[in-house]
Short mmCIF file of C-alpha atoms and ligand atoms in Angstrom, two decimals:
data_model
loop_
_atom_site.label_atom_id
_atom_site.label_comp_id
_atom_site.label_asym_id
_atom_site.label_seq_id
_atom_site.Cartn_x
_atom_site.Cartn_y
_atom_site.Cartn_z
CA MET A 1 0.00 0.00 0.00
CA PRO A 2 1.42 3.44 -0.92
CA GLU A 3 1.82 6.00 1.83
CA ARG A 4 -1.55 7.51 2.68
CA ILE A 5 -2.31 11.10 3.54
CA PHE A 6 -5.16 12.17 5.81
CA ASN A 7 -8.28 12.60 3.70
CA PHE A 8 -10.86 14.89 5.31
CA SER A 9 -13.12 14.69 2.24
CA PRO A 10 -16.86 14.99 2.96
CA GLY A 11 -17.76 12.22 0.52
CA PRO A 12 -16.76 10.00 -1.10
CA ALA A 13 -14.68 9.72 2.00
CA THR A 14 -11.82 7.82 3.54
CA LEU A 15 -12.24 4.06 4.03
CA PRO A 16 -10.32 1.61 6.23
CA PRO A 17 -7.06 0.67 4.43
CA ALA A 18 -7.67 -3.04 5.07
CA VAL A 19 -11.00 -2.77 3.24
CA LEU A 20 -9.31 -1.16 0.24
CA GLN A 21 -6.68 -3.88 0.15
CA GLU A 22 -9.16 -6.72 0.36
CA ALA A 23 -11.34 -5.14 -2.35
CA ALA A 24 -8.33 -4.59 -4.58
CA ALA A 25 -7.39 -8.28 -4.37
CA ASP A 26 -10.97 -9.49 -4.83
CA ILE A 27 -11.52 -7.34 -7.92
CA VAL A 28 -8.90 -9.40 -9.71
CA ASN A 29 -9.64 -12.80 -8.19
CA PHE A 30 -12.60 -13.15 -5.90
CA LYS A 31 -11.65 -15.45 -3.00
CA ASN A 32 -9.45 -17.49 -5.34
CA SER A 33 -12.39 -18.45 -7.55
CA GLY A 34 -10.55 -17.46 -10.73
CA ILE A 35 -13.21 -14.81 -11.41
CA GLY A 36 -12.86 -11.15 -10.54
CA LEU A 37 -15.41 -9.71 -8.14
CA ILE A 38 -16.89 -7.26 -10.64
CA GLU A 39 -17.19 -10.04 -13.24
CA LEU A 40 -19.43 -12.20 -11.05
CA SER A 41 -23.10 -12.63 -11.94
CA HIS A 42 -25.29 -10.98 -9.34
CA ARG A 43 -27.29 -14.23 -9.33
CA SER A 44 -24.25 -16.42 -8.68
CA LYS A 45 -24.05 -18.27 -5.39
CA ALA A 46 -20.89 -16.37 -4.53
CA PHE A 47 -22.43 -12.94 -4.99
CA MET A 48 -25.74 -13.85 -3.36
CA ALA A 49 -23.72 -14.82 -0.29
CA VAL A 50 -22.04 -11.42 -0.32
CA ALA A 51 -25.40 -9.62 -0.48
CA GLU A 52 -26.87 -11.78 2.28
CA GLU A 53 -23.93 -11.24 4.58
CA THR A 54 -23.95 -7.50 3.96
CA GLU A 55 -27.62 -7.24 4.81
CA ALA A 56 -27.22 -9.43 7.89
CA LEU A 57 -24.38 -7.25 9.17
CA ILE A 58 -26.35 -4.03 8.66
CA ARG A 59 -29.27 -5.61 10.51
CA GLU A 60 -27.06 -6.71 13.37
CA LEU A 61 -25.10 -3.46 13.68
CA MET A 62 -28.21 -1.26 13.57
CA GLY A 63 -30.45 -3.61 15.54
CA ILE A 64 -33.06 -3.56 12.78
CA PRO A 65 -36.34 -5.23 13.81
CA ASN A 66 -37.68 -8.11 11.68
CA ASN A 67 -40.56 -6.10 10.26
CA TYR A 68 -38.17 -3.90 8.27
CA LYS A 69 -36.65 -4.51 4.84
CA VAL A 70 -33.10 -3.50 4.01
CA LEU A 71 -32.82 -2.41 0.36
CA PHE A 72 -29.81 -1.69 -1.84
CA LEU A 73 -30.84 0.98 -4.34
CA GLN A 74 -29.27 3.22 -6.94
CA GLY A 75 -29.74 6.86 -7.85
CA GLY A 76 -27.97 8.20 -4.78
CA ALA A 77 -29.49 9.61 -1.62
CA SER A 78 -30.89 12.37 -3.85
CA SER A 79 -33.31 9.94 -5.50
CA GLN A 80 -34.77 9.20 -2.08
CA PHE A 81 -35.89 12.83 -1.91
CA PHE A 82 -38.61 11.95 -4.43
CA MET A 83 -38.99 8.22 -3.74
CA VAL A 84 -40.04 8.85 -0.15
CA PRO A 85 -43.05 11.08 -0.93
CA MET A 86 -43.78 9.20 -4.18
CA ASN A 87 -44.22 5.97 -2.21
CA LEU A 88 -45.62 7.24 1.06
CA LEU A 89 -47.63 10.38 0.45
CA GLY A 90 -51.03 10.24 -1.22
CA SER A 91 -52.09 13.36 -3.11
CA GLY A 92 -53.65 15.81 -0.69
CA GLN A 93 -51.89 14.18 2.25
CA LYS A 94 -49.53 16.16 4.42
CA ALA A 95 -45.95 15.55 5.53
CA THR A 96 -43.79 17.59 7.88
CA TYR A 97 -40.21 18.57 7.08
CA LEU A 98 -37.44 20.26 9.06
CA ASN A 99 -35.40 22.60 6.87
CA THR A 100 -31.94 22.27 8.41
CA GLY A 101 -29.79 22.52 5.29
CA VAL A 102 -29.45 22.13 1.56
CA TRP A 103 -30.19 18.37 1.61
CA ALA A 104 -33.38 18.96 3.58
CA LYS A 105 -34.40 21.80 1.29
CA LYS A 106 -33.94 19.65 -1.78
CA ALA A 107 -36.12 16.96 -0.22
CA ILE A 108 -38.81 19.56 0.55
CA LYS A 109 -38.82 20.64 -3.09
CA GLU A 110 -39.41 17.06 -4.27
CA ALA A 111 -42.08 16.33 -1.65
CA LYS A 112 -44.10 19.29 -2.91
CA LEU A 113 -44.51 17.42 -6.19
CA PHE A 114 -46.54 14.75 -4.43
CA GLY A 115 -48.44 16.20 -1.49
CA GLN A 116 -48.81 18.99 1.01
CA VAL A 117 -45.62 19.95 2.79
CA GLU A 118 -45.48 21.54 6.22
CA VAL A 119 -42.08 23.06 6.97
CA ALA A 120 -42.24 23.08 10.76
CA TYR A 121 -38.81 24.58 11.34
CA SER A 122 -36.17 26.33 9.27
CA SER A 123 -32.71 27.62 10.13
CA GLU A 124 -32.11 28.85 6.58
CA GLU A 125 -32.03 32.52 7.66
CA ILE A 126 -29.17 31.82 10.05
CA THR A 127 -27.13 29.85 7.46
CA TYR A 128 -28.29 26.57 8.95
CA LYS A 129 -26.06 26.89 11.99
CA ARG A 130 -28.35 24.89 14.24
CA VAL A 131 -30.97 22.15 14.40
CA PRO A 132 -34.16 22.54 16.45
CA ARG A 133 -34.98 21.24 19.90
CA ASP A 134 -38.28 19.40 20.16
CA ASP A 135 -39.97 22.38 21.83
CA GLU A 136 -39.17 24.70 18.92
CA TYR A 137 -41.70 23.29 16.48
CA THR A 138 -44.97 21.43 16.29
CA VAL A 139 -46.21 18.76 13.90
CA SER A 140 -49.81 18.82 12.61
CA ALA A 141 -51.97 15.96 13.81
CA ASP A 142 -52.87 14.97 10.24
CA SER A 143 -49.24 14.77 9.06
CA GLN A 144 -48.10 11.39 7.70
CA TYR A 145 -44.48 11.59 8.74
CA LEU A 146 -41.75 13.85 10.09
CA TYR A 147 -38.79 14.04 7.72
CA PHE A 148 -35.40 15.30 8.87
CA VAL A 149 -31.68 15.05 8.12
CA THR A 150 -29.85 13.62 11.12
CA ASN A 151 -26.49 15.17 10.19
CA ASN A 152 -26.19 18.25 7.99
CA THR A 153 -22.98 17.49 6.17
CA ILE A 154 -22.40 20.96 4.71
CA TYR A 155 -23.01 23.02 7.87
CA GLY A 156 -21.62 20.63 10.45
CA THR A 157 -24.79 20.32 12.51
CA GLN A 158 -26.29 17.12 13.88
CA PHE A 159 -29.38 16.20 15.87
CA PRO A 160 -27.90 15.27 19.27
CA THR A 161 -30.96 13.07 19.85
CA MET A 162 -33.76 12.00 17.55
CA PRO A 163 -36.94 14.12 17.62
CA ALA A 164 -39.27 12.77 20.31
CA LYS A 165 -42.54 13.47 18.54
CA ASP A 166 -45.59 11.29 18.38
CA ILE A 167 -45.27 10.62 14.66
CA MET A 168 -43.47 8.24 12.30
CA LEU A 169 -39.94 9.51 11.61
CA ILE A 170 -38.19 9.43 8.25
CA ALA A 171 -34.52 10.29 8.13
CA ASP A 172 -31.78 11.00 5.67
CA MET A 173 -28.82 9.52 7.56
CA SER A 174 -26.38 9.73 4.66
CA SER A 175 -23.61 11.33 6.65
CA ASP A 176 -23.98 9.76 10.09
CA ILE A 177 -25.53 6.33 9.65
CA LEU A 178 -23.92 3.81 11.99
CA SER A 179 -21.88 6.52 13.70
CA ARG A 180 -23.97 5.97 16.87
CA PRO A 181 -26.77 3.67 18.03
CA VAL A 182 -30.26 4.57 16.80
CA ASP A 183 -33.64 3.10 17.75
CA VAL A 184 -34.81 2.01 14.28
CA SER A 185 -38.31 1.18 15.56
CA LYS A 186 -39.08 4.92 15.79
CA PHE A 187 -38.64 5.23 12.04
CA GLY A 188 -40.78 4.34 9.07
CA LEU A 189 -37.85 4.72 6.74
CA ILE A 190 -34.13 5.49 6.97
CA PHE A 191 -31.89 5.99 3.98
CA ALA A 192 -28.24 6.75 3.35
CA GLY A 193 -26.01 7.13 0.34
CA ALA A 194 -23.10 4.83 1.13
CA GLN A 195 -20.24 7.15 0.24
CA LYS A 196 -19.85 8.87 3.59
CA ASN A 197 -20.01 6.27 6.32
CA MET A 198 -20.64 2.92 4.64
CA GLY A 199 -18.47 2.47 1.59
CA PRO A 200 -18.01 3.79 -1.94
CA ALA A 201 -20.53 5.75 -4.01
CA GLY A 202 -23.07 3.86 -6.09
CA VAL A 203 -25.35 2.22 -3.56
CA THR A 204 -28.01 3.76 -1.34
CA VAL A 205 -29.23 1.76 1.62
CA ALA A 206 -32.91 2.13 2.50
CA ILE A 207 -34.44 0.58 5.62
CA VAL A 208 -38.20 0.47 5.27
CA ARG A 209 -40.93 -0.72 7.63
CA GLU A 210 -42.82 -3.47 5.83
CA ASP A 211 -46.34 -2.16 6.32
CA LEU A 212 -45.41 0.98 4.34
CA LEU A 213 -44.59 -0.95 1.19
CA ASP A 214 -48.23 -1.21 0.12
CA ARG A 215 -48.98 2.49 0.39
CA VAL A 216 -47.60 3.16 -3.07
CA GLY A 217 -50.01 4.09 -5.87
CA ASP A 218 -50.19 2.01 -9.06
CA LYS A 219 -49.10 4.90 -11.28
CA VAL A 220 -45.61 4.80 -9.78
CA PRO A 221 -43.05 3.21 -12.15
CA THR A 222 -41.95 -0.28 -11.13
CA MET A 223 -38.31 0.63 -10.49
CA LEU A 224 -39.31 3.49 -8.20
CA LYS A 225 -41.45 1.41 -5.87
CA TYR A 226 -39.78 0.23 -2.68
CA LYS A 227 -42.04 -2.82 -2.89
CA THR A 228 -40.45 -3.94 -6.15
CA HIS A 229 -37.02 -4.10 -4.55
CA ALA A 230 -38.31 -5.47 -1.25
CA ASP A 231 -40.13 -8.36 -2.96
CA LYS A 232 -36.97 -9.37 -4.84
CA ASP A 233 -34.41 -8.85 -2.06
CA SER A 234 -32.85 -5.97 -4.04
CA MET A 235 -32.28 -8.30 -7.02
CA PHE A 236 -35.18 -7.12 -9.22
CA ASN A 237 -32.49 -5.82 -11.54
CA THR A 238 -28.70 -5.80 -11.31
CA PRO A 239 -27.71 -4.17 -8.03
CA PRO A 240 -24.55 -2.06 -7.74
CA CYS A 241 -22.51 -5.17 -7.01
CA PHE A 242 -19.12 -3.68 -6.26
CA SER A 243 -20.44 -0.96 -3.97
CA LEU A 244 -22.65 -3.43 -2.15
CA TYR A 245 -19.71 -5.77 -1.63
CA CYS A 246 -17.59 -2.91 -0.24
CA VAL A 247 -20.35 -1.94 2.18
CA GLY A 248 -20.16 -5.52 3.43
CA LEU A 249 -16.43 -5.18 4.08
CA VAL A 250 -16.95 -1.88 5.90
CA MET A 251 -19.66 -3.52 8.04
CA ARG A 252 -17.27 -6.34 8.93
CA TRP A 253 -14.70 -3.72 9.91
CA LEU A 254 -17.25 -1.85 12.00
CA LYS A 255 -18.27 -5.03 13.78
CA GLN A 256 -14.64 -5.69 14.56
CA MET A 257 -14.39 -2.16 15.98
CA GLY A 258 -17.19 -3.04 18.39
CA GLY A 259 -20.24 -1.72 16.53
CA ALA A 260 -22.24 1.49 16.73
CA ALA A 261 -21.85 2.19 20.47
CA ALA A 262 -18.09 1.64 20.37
CA ILE A 263 -17.62 3.78 17.28
CA GLU A 264 -19.70 6.58 18.82
CA LYS A 265 -17.25 6.72 21.70
CA ILE A 266 -14.35 6.92 19.25
CA ASN A 267 -16.17 9.55 17.18
CA ARG A 268 -16.62 11.69 20.30
CA GLU A 269 -12.95 11.33 21.12
CA LYS A 270 -12.07 12.45 17.60
CA ALA A 271 -14.40 15.47 17.48
CA ALA A 272 -13.70 16.81 20.98
CA PRO A 273 -10.11 18.04 20.46
CA LEU A 274 -11.09 19.76 17.21
CA TYR A 275 -13.90 21.69 18.88
CA GLU A 276 -11.59 22.45 21.77
CA ALA A 277 -9.08 23.96 19.35
CA ILE A 278 -11.83 26.04 17.74
CA ASP A 279 -13.04 27.29 21.13
CA SER A 280 -9.63 28.00 22.63
CA LEU A 281 -7.79 29.56 19.70
CA ALA A 282 -8.97 33.08 18.82
CA LEU A 283 -8.17 32.63 15.11
CA TYR A 284 -10.98 30.10 14.63
CA ARG A 285 -14.73 30.45 14.85
CA GLY A 286 -17.04 27.43 14.70
CA HIS A 287 -19.97 27.62 12.29
CA ALA A 288 -22.43 25.41 14.19
CA GLU A 289 -23.96 26.41 17.51
CA LYS A 290 -22.54 24.31 20.33
CA GLU A 291 -25.69 22.27 21.05
CA SER A 292 -25.95 21.34 17.37
CA ARG A 293 -22.33 20.44 16.69
CA SER A 294 -21.71 17.45 14.46
CA LEU A 295 -19.37 14.61 15.35
CA MET A 296 -18.92 13.91 11.63
CA ASN A 297 -18.29 17.28 9.96
CA VAL A 298 -16.48 19.98 11.92
CA THR A 299 -17.00 23.39 10.27
CA PHE A 300 -15.07 26.54 11.10
CA ASN A 301 -13.95 29.88 9.72
CA LEU A 302 -10.85 32.05 9.95
CA PRO A 303 -11.05 35.87 9.94
CA THR A 304 -10.69 36.25 6.15
CA PRO A 305 -11.13 34.12 3.01
CA GLU A 306 -7.44 34.77 2.28
CA LEU A 307 -6.37 33.25 5.60
CA GLU A 308 -8.73 30.33 5.03
CA ALA A 309 -7.14 29.69 1.63
CA GLN A 310 -3.68 29.84 3.18
CA PHE A 311 -4.76 27.49 5.98
CA ILE A 312 -6.11 24.95 3.50
CA ARG A 313 -3.02 25.25 1.30
CA GLU A 314 -0.52 24.81 4.13
CA ALA A 315 -2.51 21.95 5.65
CA GLY A 316 -2.52 20.25 2.24
CA ALA A 317 1.24 20.59 2.04
CA ILE A 318 1.67 18.46 5.18
CA GLY A 319 -0.79 15.76 4.10
CA LEU A 320 -4.03 17.11 5.54
CA ASP A 321 -6.27 17.02 2.49
CA GLY A 322 -9.87 17.99 1.75
CA LEU A 323 -10.40 20.72 4.36
CA LYS A 324 -12.12 23.22 2.10
CA GLY A 325 -15.67 24.02 3.18
CA HIS A 326 -18.63 23.44 0.86
CA ARG A 327 -18.84 26.06 -1.89
CA SER A 328 -22.14 27.35 -0.50
CA VAL A 329 -20.71 28.33 2.92
CA GLY A 330 -16.96 28.63 2.39
CA GLY A 331 -14.57 28.33 5.30
CA CYS A 332 -13.12 25.01 6.41
CA ARG A 333 -14.63 21.62 7.11
CA ALA A 334 -12.98 18.57 8.58
CA SER A 335 -15.05 15.47 7.81
CA ILE A 336 -14.15 12.75 10.28
CA TYR A 337 -16.49 9.85 9.60
CA ASN A 338 -16.18 6.44 11.27
CA ALA A 339 -13.19 5.34 9.22
CA PHE A 340 -11.20 8.54 9.68
CA PRO A 341 -8.17 7.80 11.89
CA LYS A 342 -7.53 9.54 15.21
CA GLU A 343 -3.95 10.31 14.18
CA GLY A 344 -5.29 12.58 11.44
CA VAL A 345 -7.27 14.58 13.97
CA GLU A 346 -4.23 14.89 16.22
CA LYS A 347 -2.16 16.15 13.33
CA LEU A 348 -4.83 18.69 12.35
CA VAL A 349 -5.16 19.98 15.92
CA ALA A 350 -1.39 20.46 16.14
CA PHE A 351 -1.42 22.25 12.79
CA MET A 352 -4.26 24.54 13.91
CA ALA A 353 -2.30 25.58 17.00
CA ASP A 354 0.85 26.15 14.97
CA PHE A 355 -0.99 28.13 12.29
CA ALA A 356 -2.72 30.27 14.93
CA LYS A 357 0.61 31.09 16.56
CA LYS A 358 2.12 32.21 13.26
CA ASN A 359 -0.90 34.08 11.93
CA GLY A 360 -2.90 35.12 15.01
C1 PLP B 401 -24.17 13.67 0.44
C2 PLP B 401 -25.55 13.78 0.94
C3 PLP B 401 -26.66 13.61 0.10
C4 PLP B 401 -26.54 13.40 -1.39
O1 PLP B 401 -26.12 12.11 -1.68
P1 PLP B 401 -26.05 11.60 -3.19
O2 PLP B 401 -25.82 10.14 -3.00
O3 PLP B 401 -24.92 12.33 -3.84
O4 PLP B 401 -27.34 11.89 -3.86
C5 PLP B 401 -27.91 13.65 0.68
N1 PLP B 401 -28.08 13.87 1.99
C6 PLP B 401 -27.04 14.05 2.83
C7 PLP B 401 -27.27 14.28 4.28
C8 PLP B 401 -25.74 14.01 2.32
O5 PLP B 401 -24.69 14.20 3.15
#
């Protein structure tokens, strides 16, 4: 393996080196079968075993109850923005959304194509620097579901706990799935593009409560019905085989790390020194309000765009890559998902102190 730098990319994001090595070998010769992994039929015994193991591991690691299906879909997390209301919202029916960032706003736009949308909370006016507490919004009694984004990748905010409202929850967990334990039974549907916390781009995992599968209208195209994929164990058509396989390897790795509770502890230990640096060094200002701070994406600014550019450039020169903030908010962002190593955080914290001393 060549020498690796620290990759703070928000997604696709860093993966465990052992996963990359195993995948690299399997691509050429899958478990010494004489066939490369990406040449295998998705209906072959060998690949079916991969898909089954991957699903079983996700179920185990998330504690998914038996009355939920785990689906491997394509079209990215962004396709779920329309698939959710297309499958779950009858025309004239209402759904409630929390506008906590660009990904939430995009989902709101799509939901409006299918039903009535109640935006119960928005932090758009304050550049999405916080997520709401339960007592800051209400949900209409006739609403079908409460949709929210657990971790707002661009702004570095995260729901510290799941909304405790008396309504079915639906969540986009693309950037914090399996970073902490979650009670799946509170949700009707959870989805996540794999490329932040689960593996490479190309597969989207959807966890759907079974009784919701029949809500879909008959005018919805076959491929866009959750039921289609649920009935065929995600093999209605060719699934994204390579991505699915890699998710399986990442799940094995996560299990070895101790699972969701163990990784949450590690994630807290990684985020804490970064926020401490932001709070203690006058050169840096955190974007997210303290109560809403994300353990996955740490966002901060320096006094000027010029200093930010210099910070990112000098960090890059010592192997700290991918620290540029999203183009819509600027500044800096350190994405430290499950697979991001602690040593990278330590090196960034040391660099921040050094940079502050020289430029403060
Ligand atoms: C990255 C991201 C998306 C978009 O994912 P795609 O797979 O590129 O469509 C959606 N939601 C959240 C929270 C994200 O972080």
